[in-house]
Structure formats: C-alpha cells, structure tokens
XYZ file of C-alpha atoms in Angstrom:
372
model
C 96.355 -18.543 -83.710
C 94.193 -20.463 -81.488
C 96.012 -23.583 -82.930
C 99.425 -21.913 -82.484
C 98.292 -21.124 -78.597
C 96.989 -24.573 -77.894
C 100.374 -26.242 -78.846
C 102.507 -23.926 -76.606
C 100.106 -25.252 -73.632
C 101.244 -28.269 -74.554
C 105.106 -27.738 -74.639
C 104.815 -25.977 -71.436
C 103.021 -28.780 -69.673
C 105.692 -30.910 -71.186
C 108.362 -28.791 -70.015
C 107.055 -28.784 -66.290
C 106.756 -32.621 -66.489
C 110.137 -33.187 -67.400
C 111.370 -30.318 -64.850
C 109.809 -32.295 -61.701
C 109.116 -35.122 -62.851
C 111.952 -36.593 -64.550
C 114.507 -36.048 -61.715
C 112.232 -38.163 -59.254
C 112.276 -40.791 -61.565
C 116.151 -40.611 -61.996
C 117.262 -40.613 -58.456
C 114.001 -43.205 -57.510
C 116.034 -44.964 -60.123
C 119.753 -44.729 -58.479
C 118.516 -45.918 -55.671
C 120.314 -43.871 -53.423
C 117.687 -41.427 -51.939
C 114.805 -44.506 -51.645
C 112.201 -43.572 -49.260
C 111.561 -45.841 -46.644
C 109.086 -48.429 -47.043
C 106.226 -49.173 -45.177
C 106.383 -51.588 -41.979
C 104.824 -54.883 -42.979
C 104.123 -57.164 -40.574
C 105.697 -60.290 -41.229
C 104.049 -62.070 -37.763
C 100.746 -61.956 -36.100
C 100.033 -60.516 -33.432
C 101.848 -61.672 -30.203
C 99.497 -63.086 -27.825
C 98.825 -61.929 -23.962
C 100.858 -64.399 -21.788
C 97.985 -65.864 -19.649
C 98.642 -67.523 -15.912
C 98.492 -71.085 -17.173
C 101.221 -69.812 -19.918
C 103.294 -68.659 -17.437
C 102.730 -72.230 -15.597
C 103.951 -73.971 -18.261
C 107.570 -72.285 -18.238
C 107.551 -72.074 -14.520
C 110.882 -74.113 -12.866
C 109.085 -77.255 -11.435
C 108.638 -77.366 -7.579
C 109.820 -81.314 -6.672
C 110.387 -82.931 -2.919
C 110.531 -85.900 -1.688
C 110.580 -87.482 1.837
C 113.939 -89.544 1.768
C 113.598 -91.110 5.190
C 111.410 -91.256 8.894
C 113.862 -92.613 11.830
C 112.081 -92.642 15.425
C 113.893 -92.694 18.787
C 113.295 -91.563 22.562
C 114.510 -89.152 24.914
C 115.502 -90.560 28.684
C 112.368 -89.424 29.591
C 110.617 -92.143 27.232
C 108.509 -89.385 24.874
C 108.793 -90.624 21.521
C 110.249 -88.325 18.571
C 110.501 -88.577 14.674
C 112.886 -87.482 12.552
C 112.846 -86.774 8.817
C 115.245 -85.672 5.565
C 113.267 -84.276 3.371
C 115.069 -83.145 -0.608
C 114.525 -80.629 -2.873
C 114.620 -83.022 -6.157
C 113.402 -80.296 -8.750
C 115.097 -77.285 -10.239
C 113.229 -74.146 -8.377
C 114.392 -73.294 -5.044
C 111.960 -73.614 -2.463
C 111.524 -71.176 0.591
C 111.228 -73.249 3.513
C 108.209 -71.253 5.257
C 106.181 -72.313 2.347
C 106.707 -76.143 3.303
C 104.158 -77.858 5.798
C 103.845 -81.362 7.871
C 100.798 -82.923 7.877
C 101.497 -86.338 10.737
C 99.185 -88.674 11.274
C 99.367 -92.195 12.766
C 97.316 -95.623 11.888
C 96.155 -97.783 14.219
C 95.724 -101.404 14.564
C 91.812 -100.988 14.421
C 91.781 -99.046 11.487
C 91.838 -95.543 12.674
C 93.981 -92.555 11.387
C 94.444 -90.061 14.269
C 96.231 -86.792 13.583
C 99.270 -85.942 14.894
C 100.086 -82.535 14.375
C 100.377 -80.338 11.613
C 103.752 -78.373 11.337
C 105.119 -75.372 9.514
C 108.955 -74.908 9.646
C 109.864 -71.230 11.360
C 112.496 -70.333 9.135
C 112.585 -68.812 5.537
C 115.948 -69.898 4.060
C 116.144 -71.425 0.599
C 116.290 -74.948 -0.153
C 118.165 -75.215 -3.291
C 117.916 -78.219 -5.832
C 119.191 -81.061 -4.257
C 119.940 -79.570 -1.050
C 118.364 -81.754 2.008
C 116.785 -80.437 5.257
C 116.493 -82.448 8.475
C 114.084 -82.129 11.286
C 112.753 -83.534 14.380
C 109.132 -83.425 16.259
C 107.524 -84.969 19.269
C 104.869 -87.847 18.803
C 102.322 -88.838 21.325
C 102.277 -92.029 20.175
C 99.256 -94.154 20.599
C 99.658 -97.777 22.307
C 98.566 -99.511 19.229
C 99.793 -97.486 16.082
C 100.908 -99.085 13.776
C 102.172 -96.334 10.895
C 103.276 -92.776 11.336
C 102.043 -91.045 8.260
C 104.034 -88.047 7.066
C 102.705 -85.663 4.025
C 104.712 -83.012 2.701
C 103.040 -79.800 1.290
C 104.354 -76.436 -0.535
C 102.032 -74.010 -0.628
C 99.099 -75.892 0.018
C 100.145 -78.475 -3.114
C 101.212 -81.931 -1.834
C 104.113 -82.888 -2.969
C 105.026 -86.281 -1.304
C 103.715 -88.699 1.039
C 105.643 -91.514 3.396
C 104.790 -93.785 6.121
C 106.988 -95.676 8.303
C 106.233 -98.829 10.874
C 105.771 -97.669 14.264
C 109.086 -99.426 16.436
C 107.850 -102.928 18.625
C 107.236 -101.975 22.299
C 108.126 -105.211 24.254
C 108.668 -104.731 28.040
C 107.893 -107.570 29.899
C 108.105 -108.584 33.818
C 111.104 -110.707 34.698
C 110.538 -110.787 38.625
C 107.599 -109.964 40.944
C 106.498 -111.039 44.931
C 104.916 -109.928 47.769
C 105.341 -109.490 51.478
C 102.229 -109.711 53.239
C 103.347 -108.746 56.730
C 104.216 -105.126 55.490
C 101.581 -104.690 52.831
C 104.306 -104.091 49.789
C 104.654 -105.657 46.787
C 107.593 -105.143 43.735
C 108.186 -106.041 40.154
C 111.266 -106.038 38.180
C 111.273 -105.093 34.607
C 113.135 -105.849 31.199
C 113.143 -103.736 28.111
C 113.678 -105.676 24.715
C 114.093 -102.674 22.353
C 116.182 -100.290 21.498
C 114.085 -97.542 22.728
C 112.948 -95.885 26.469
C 109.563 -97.135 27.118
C 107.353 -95.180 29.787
C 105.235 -98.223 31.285
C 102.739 -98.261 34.135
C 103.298 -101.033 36.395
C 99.487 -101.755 38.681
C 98.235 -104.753 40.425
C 95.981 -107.896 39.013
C 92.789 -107.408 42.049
C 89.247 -107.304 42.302
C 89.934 -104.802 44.468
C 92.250 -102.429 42.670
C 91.316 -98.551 42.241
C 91.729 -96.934 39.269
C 95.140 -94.736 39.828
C 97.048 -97.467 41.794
C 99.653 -97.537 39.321
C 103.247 -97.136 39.342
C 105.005 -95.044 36.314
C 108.583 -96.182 35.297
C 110.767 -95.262 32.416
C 112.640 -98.329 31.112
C 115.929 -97.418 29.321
C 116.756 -99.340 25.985
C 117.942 -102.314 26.238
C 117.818 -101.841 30.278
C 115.894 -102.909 33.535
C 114.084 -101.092 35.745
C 112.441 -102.007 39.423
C 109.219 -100.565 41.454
C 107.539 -101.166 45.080
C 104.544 -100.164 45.975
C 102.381 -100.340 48.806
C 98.573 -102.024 48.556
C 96.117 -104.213 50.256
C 97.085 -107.303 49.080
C 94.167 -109.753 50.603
C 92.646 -109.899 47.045
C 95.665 -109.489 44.822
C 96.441 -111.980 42.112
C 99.386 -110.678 39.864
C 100.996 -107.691 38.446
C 100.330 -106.005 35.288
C 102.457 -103.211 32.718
C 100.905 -101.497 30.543
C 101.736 -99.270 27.987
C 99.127 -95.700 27.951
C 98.544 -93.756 24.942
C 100.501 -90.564 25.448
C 97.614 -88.933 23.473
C 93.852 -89.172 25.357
C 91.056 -90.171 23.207
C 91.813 -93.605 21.865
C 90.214 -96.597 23.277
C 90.680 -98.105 25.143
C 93.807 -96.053 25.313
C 96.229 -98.921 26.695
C 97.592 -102.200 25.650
C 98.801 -104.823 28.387
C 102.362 -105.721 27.908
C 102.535 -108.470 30.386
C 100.986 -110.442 33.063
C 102.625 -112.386 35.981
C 100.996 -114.154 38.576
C 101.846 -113.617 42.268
C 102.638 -115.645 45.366
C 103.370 -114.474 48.855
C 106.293 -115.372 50.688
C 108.866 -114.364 48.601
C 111.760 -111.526 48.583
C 110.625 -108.667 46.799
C 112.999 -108.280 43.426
C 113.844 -111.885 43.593
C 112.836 -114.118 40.516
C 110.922 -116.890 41.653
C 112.837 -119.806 41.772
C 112.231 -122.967 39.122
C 111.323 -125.593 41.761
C 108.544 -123.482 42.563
C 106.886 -122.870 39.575
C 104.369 -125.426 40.843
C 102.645 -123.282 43.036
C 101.238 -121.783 39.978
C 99.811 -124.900 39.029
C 98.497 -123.591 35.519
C 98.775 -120.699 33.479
C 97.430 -118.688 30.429
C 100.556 -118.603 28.162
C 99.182 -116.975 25.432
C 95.862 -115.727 23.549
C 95.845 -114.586 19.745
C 93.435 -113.189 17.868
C 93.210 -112.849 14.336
C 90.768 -109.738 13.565
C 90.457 -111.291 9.722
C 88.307 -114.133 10.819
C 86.777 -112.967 14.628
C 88.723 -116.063 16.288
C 90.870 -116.071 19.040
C 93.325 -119.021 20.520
C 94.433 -119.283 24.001
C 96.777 -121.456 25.423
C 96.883 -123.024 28.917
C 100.011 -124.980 30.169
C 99.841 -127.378 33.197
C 103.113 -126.707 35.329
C 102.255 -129.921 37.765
C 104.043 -133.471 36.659
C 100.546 -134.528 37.060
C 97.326 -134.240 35.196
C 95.570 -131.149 36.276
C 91.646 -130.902 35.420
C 90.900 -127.397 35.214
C 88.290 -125.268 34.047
C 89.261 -122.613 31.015
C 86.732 -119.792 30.450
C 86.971 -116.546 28.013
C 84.827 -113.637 26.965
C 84.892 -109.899 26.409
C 85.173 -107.378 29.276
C 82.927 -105.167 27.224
C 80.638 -105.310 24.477
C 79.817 -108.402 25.133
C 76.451 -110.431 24.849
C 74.841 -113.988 25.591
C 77.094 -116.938 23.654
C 80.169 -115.105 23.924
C 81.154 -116.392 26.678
C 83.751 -119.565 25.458
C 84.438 -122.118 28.509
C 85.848 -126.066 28.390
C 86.565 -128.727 31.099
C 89.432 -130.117 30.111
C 92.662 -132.504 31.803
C 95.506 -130.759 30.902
C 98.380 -133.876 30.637
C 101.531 -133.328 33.335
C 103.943 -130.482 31.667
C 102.100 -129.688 28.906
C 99.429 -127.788 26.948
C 95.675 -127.509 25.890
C 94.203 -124.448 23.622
C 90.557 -123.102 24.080
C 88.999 -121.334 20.882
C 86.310 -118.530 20.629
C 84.492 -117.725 17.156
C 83.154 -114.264 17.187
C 82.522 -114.466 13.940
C 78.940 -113.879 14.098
C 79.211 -111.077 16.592
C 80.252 -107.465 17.294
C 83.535 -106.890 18.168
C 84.471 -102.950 18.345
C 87.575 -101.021 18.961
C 88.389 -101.484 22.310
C 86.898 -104.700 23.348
C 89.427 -106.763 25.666
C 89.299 -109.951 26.028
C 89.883 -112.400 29.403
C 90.582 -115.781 29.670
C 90.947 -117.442 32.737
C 91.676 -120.956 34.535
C 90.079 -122.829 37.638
C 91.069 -125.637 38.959
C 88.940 -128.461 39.576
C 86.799 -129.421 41.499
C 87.509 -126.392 43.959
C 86.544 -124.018 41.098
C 89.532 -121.189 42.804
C 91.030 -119.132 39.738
C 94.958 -119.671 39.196
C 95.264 -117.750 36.163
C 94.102 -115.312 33.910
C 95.180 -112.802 31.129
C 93.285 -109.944 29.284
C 94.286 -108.459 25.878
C 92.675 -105.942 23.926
C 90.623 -107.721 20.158
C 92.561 -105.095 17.651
C-alpha cells in the first residue's frame, strides 16, 4: 500500500510539472512572449564635463591689430587711429575688448598713454573689422606708439607703429630795436599740424616768454612779439610734450641767429649772411658710444679764428667741458668732438655748443640739443 501511495506522489508531482512547467518552456521556446532582458551596459560611465573640457571645445577667441595711422586736428593735438579684426570663429562682444597705449621714447622710457574700453556692446562677428580713433599727448621725443589689444583681460595682440617726423624749422626772423618787437616766420615740412612754441635766444629771457603757434601741414605760419631785446641773440621753436612729466619735456626744433636792423618777416638777404660771421650748423650725438659731433661753418671769404666750446647744461661735471682754437678756412667747415664716454649722461641732459670769435672772445653762435 505504502508502495502503491508513494508512486501516486510521484505521478502527481509529475503531472504538476508538466502542467506549469512545460508551457513556459514551450512559449520561452517560440520566442514570442520573451521577457525582456536585463540592461547591460555596453559603455562606462560618462564622465563629468570639467571647465578645462569645456575649454577645449570652446569657439576660439582670435584678433588682430591690422593697422595704426596718426594724423592732427587744426588745432595740432595728435590722434591715432586703428582697425582692429575679429580673425577667429566666436563672435566677440565689443565691451569685453580693451586698449592698453603706451609710447617709447628715445631714452628708453615707456610712458602710458591711456587705457581704453570701447562703450558699446555690439558683436564683432568673424572677420568683421572695427575702426576707432583716440587722442595722444604725444611726448616730444617718442619714438613708438604701442597698442595692446585685450578680451577679457587675455591679450590677444600687440602692435607698434613709428611716431610721424616733427620738422618745423625757422625760415625768417629780425628785430626792430626802436620799438622793442621782434618776429619769426615759420615752415612746416610734414604732413601734419604741429603746435610749436616760438621764444627768444637771451640771457635774459623769463621762463613764459614764449609765443604758441599752430603750423598747418605742409604750411607757414608767422609771430611778433614784444621783448627787451638789449641781450637777445636768436630765436628758438620748440616742440613741448603735450603730456607733463617727461624730461626735459621739450626738444628744440631750430635755432636762428638774430641781427637788428632788419624788416620783421623779411628773410635776411644772402649778401648779408656775413654779419653772422660763423655758425653752429649742426651737433649729433650718437647715444651708442657717448660722442657727439658739432659742426661750425665760417660764412667770411676769409679765415676766421674762433673759439668753439661745448658741454652739458645739466648734469655736468669737471672734463666735460670740450673747447678748441681753431682757423676755420674762408667758406668752409671745422667739427669739434666730445667723448662722454666715461661719464654720466641721463635723460634730459642738453647739450650747448657755442662759437667766439677771436681775439675779442664775443659769442656769434650757439645751439643746444637735448643727449637722447
């Protein structure tokens, strides 16, 4: 019986197996009711985009200065102008863009200029070009106007451009005596208004006795003045930093020597030359090797003896004080040289070289220029 029992239990369990069981297998089988798999992951996980990621696809922010033109306004204040290009492939807001100016000088200096952020916000697209146009206060011996272009604080480009010659030079000067006056006439040689200061050569000459003229390119311009003239030996332009704080803050432009006499405005005429018996035509001085060269012509058709002296108007000490007898030949030219080599010669030094004539020892020339 028991044995009888035992193999029912086993037909039933059988039974129930193939009852559920059995039809699982089937339809698993037919593949029609599948059960979803699990998710595998087939890639690790992605990573957090960092800052320096995002860098790294970020559209490239590219300018470049194309070009720095300078001119004038009537009034003789000096202006730059730049075109500046977006050359990379993000546009760039324009409030986000900043100037940084500065300008060499011929002593080595860097002085700033100004530092500039443009006022409006529209978009400079790639390859799109914006112009622009400050005042400079230029310095009288600059040499290179520095311009630096930044976006947001990164700087992006950097161009200098030669500062434009100033030449003005004095084509006519006299003075009449009776009535205390004297005049010059001037002559621009460049393209650009120059604002000059035109003062007299004297021992006696205050600071502020100076006459301020704007010289139009290309143009002429004429000033009076009135002075005691007892002591006066020439007249003088000058060209003043427009910018305080440089020294010495001017650079001479021209010299011309004075007789009395004559028609104010009227160029003195070539058969009188003579009555300037000798003159400083030119000093140079080369800053590489602490030497300067100046050269004295004798306007006579006669030997002249003279006496040629030079040294500094400041900063200077015992043995730098150059001087020469000499015989300049009828119509024509000696040089005196200074070595300064073993000496100090800072920024704003100026140098003076003058000529006596013998045996009388009374001064006929002179001429100062600053040792950039």
């Amino acid at each position: 019986m028991h044995t009888h029992f035992a193999l029912n239990l086993k037909r039933h369990l059988l039974l129930v197996m193939l009852i559920f069981v059995l039809p699982g297998i089937a339809i698993a089988a037919d593949g029609r009711m599948l059960s979803p798999s699990p998710v595998k992951t087939l890639n690790p996980a992605v990573k957090k985009v960092t800052a320096a990621d995002k860098n790294k696809f970020a559209l490239k922010r590219e300018a470049k200065i194309l070009a720095i033109d300078f001119r004038t306004e009537p009034s003789g204040q000096w202006l730059y102008t730049y075109n500046v290009q977006n050359t990379g492939a993000a546009v760039l807001d324009l409030r986000d863009i900043q100037f940084k100016t500065t300008q060499d000088l011929s002593n080595g200096q860097r002085l700033p200029v100004h530092t500039v952020t443009l006022p409006t916000g529209n978009p400079l697209n790639p390859g799109q070009t914006v112009t622009g146009c400050y005042a400079w206060n230029r310095c009288s011996n600059a040499t290179l106007l520095r311009l630096e272009l930044f976006y947001k604080g990164a700087r992006l480009d950097v161009k200098t451009a030669s500062a434009p010659p100033i030449d003005v030079n004095i084509t006519k000067a006299a003075l009449d005596t009776d009535k205390n006056t004297w005049g010059a006439s001037l002559k621009n040689n460049t393209g650009n208004a120059v604002k000059v200061a035109v003062r007299l050569i004297s021992d006696m000459a205050k600071a502020g006795q100076e006459i301020i003229k704007v010289v139009p390119a290309n143009g002429t311009a004429s000033c009076k003045g009135l002075a005691d003239l007892k002591t006066v030996k020439g007249v003088q332009v000058i060209f003043r930093d427009e910018k305080p704080g440089n020294q010495p803050g001017y650079v001479v432009l021209d010299n011309y020597s004075l007789s009395s006499g004559m028609t104010i405005g009227h160029s003195r005429p070539s058969s009188d030359r003579t009555s300037v018996k000798a003159t400083v035509e030119s000093i140079v001085w080369y800053s590489g090797t602490k030497q300067w060269v100046a050269t004295i012509k004798n306007n006579t058709a006669l030997p002249l003896p003279v006496g040629i002296a030079g040294w500094p108007l400041e900063n200077g000490v015992q043995g730098m004080t150059i001087w020469s007898n000499e015989t300049i030949p009828a119509g024509n030219t000696v040089q005196l040289v200074g070595d300064y080599s073993g000496y100090s010669v800072p920024p704003g030094t100026r140098l003076k070289v003058h000529v006596l004539l013998k045996p009388s020892n009374s001064k006929v020339h002179e001429k100062i220029i600053p040792l950039d």
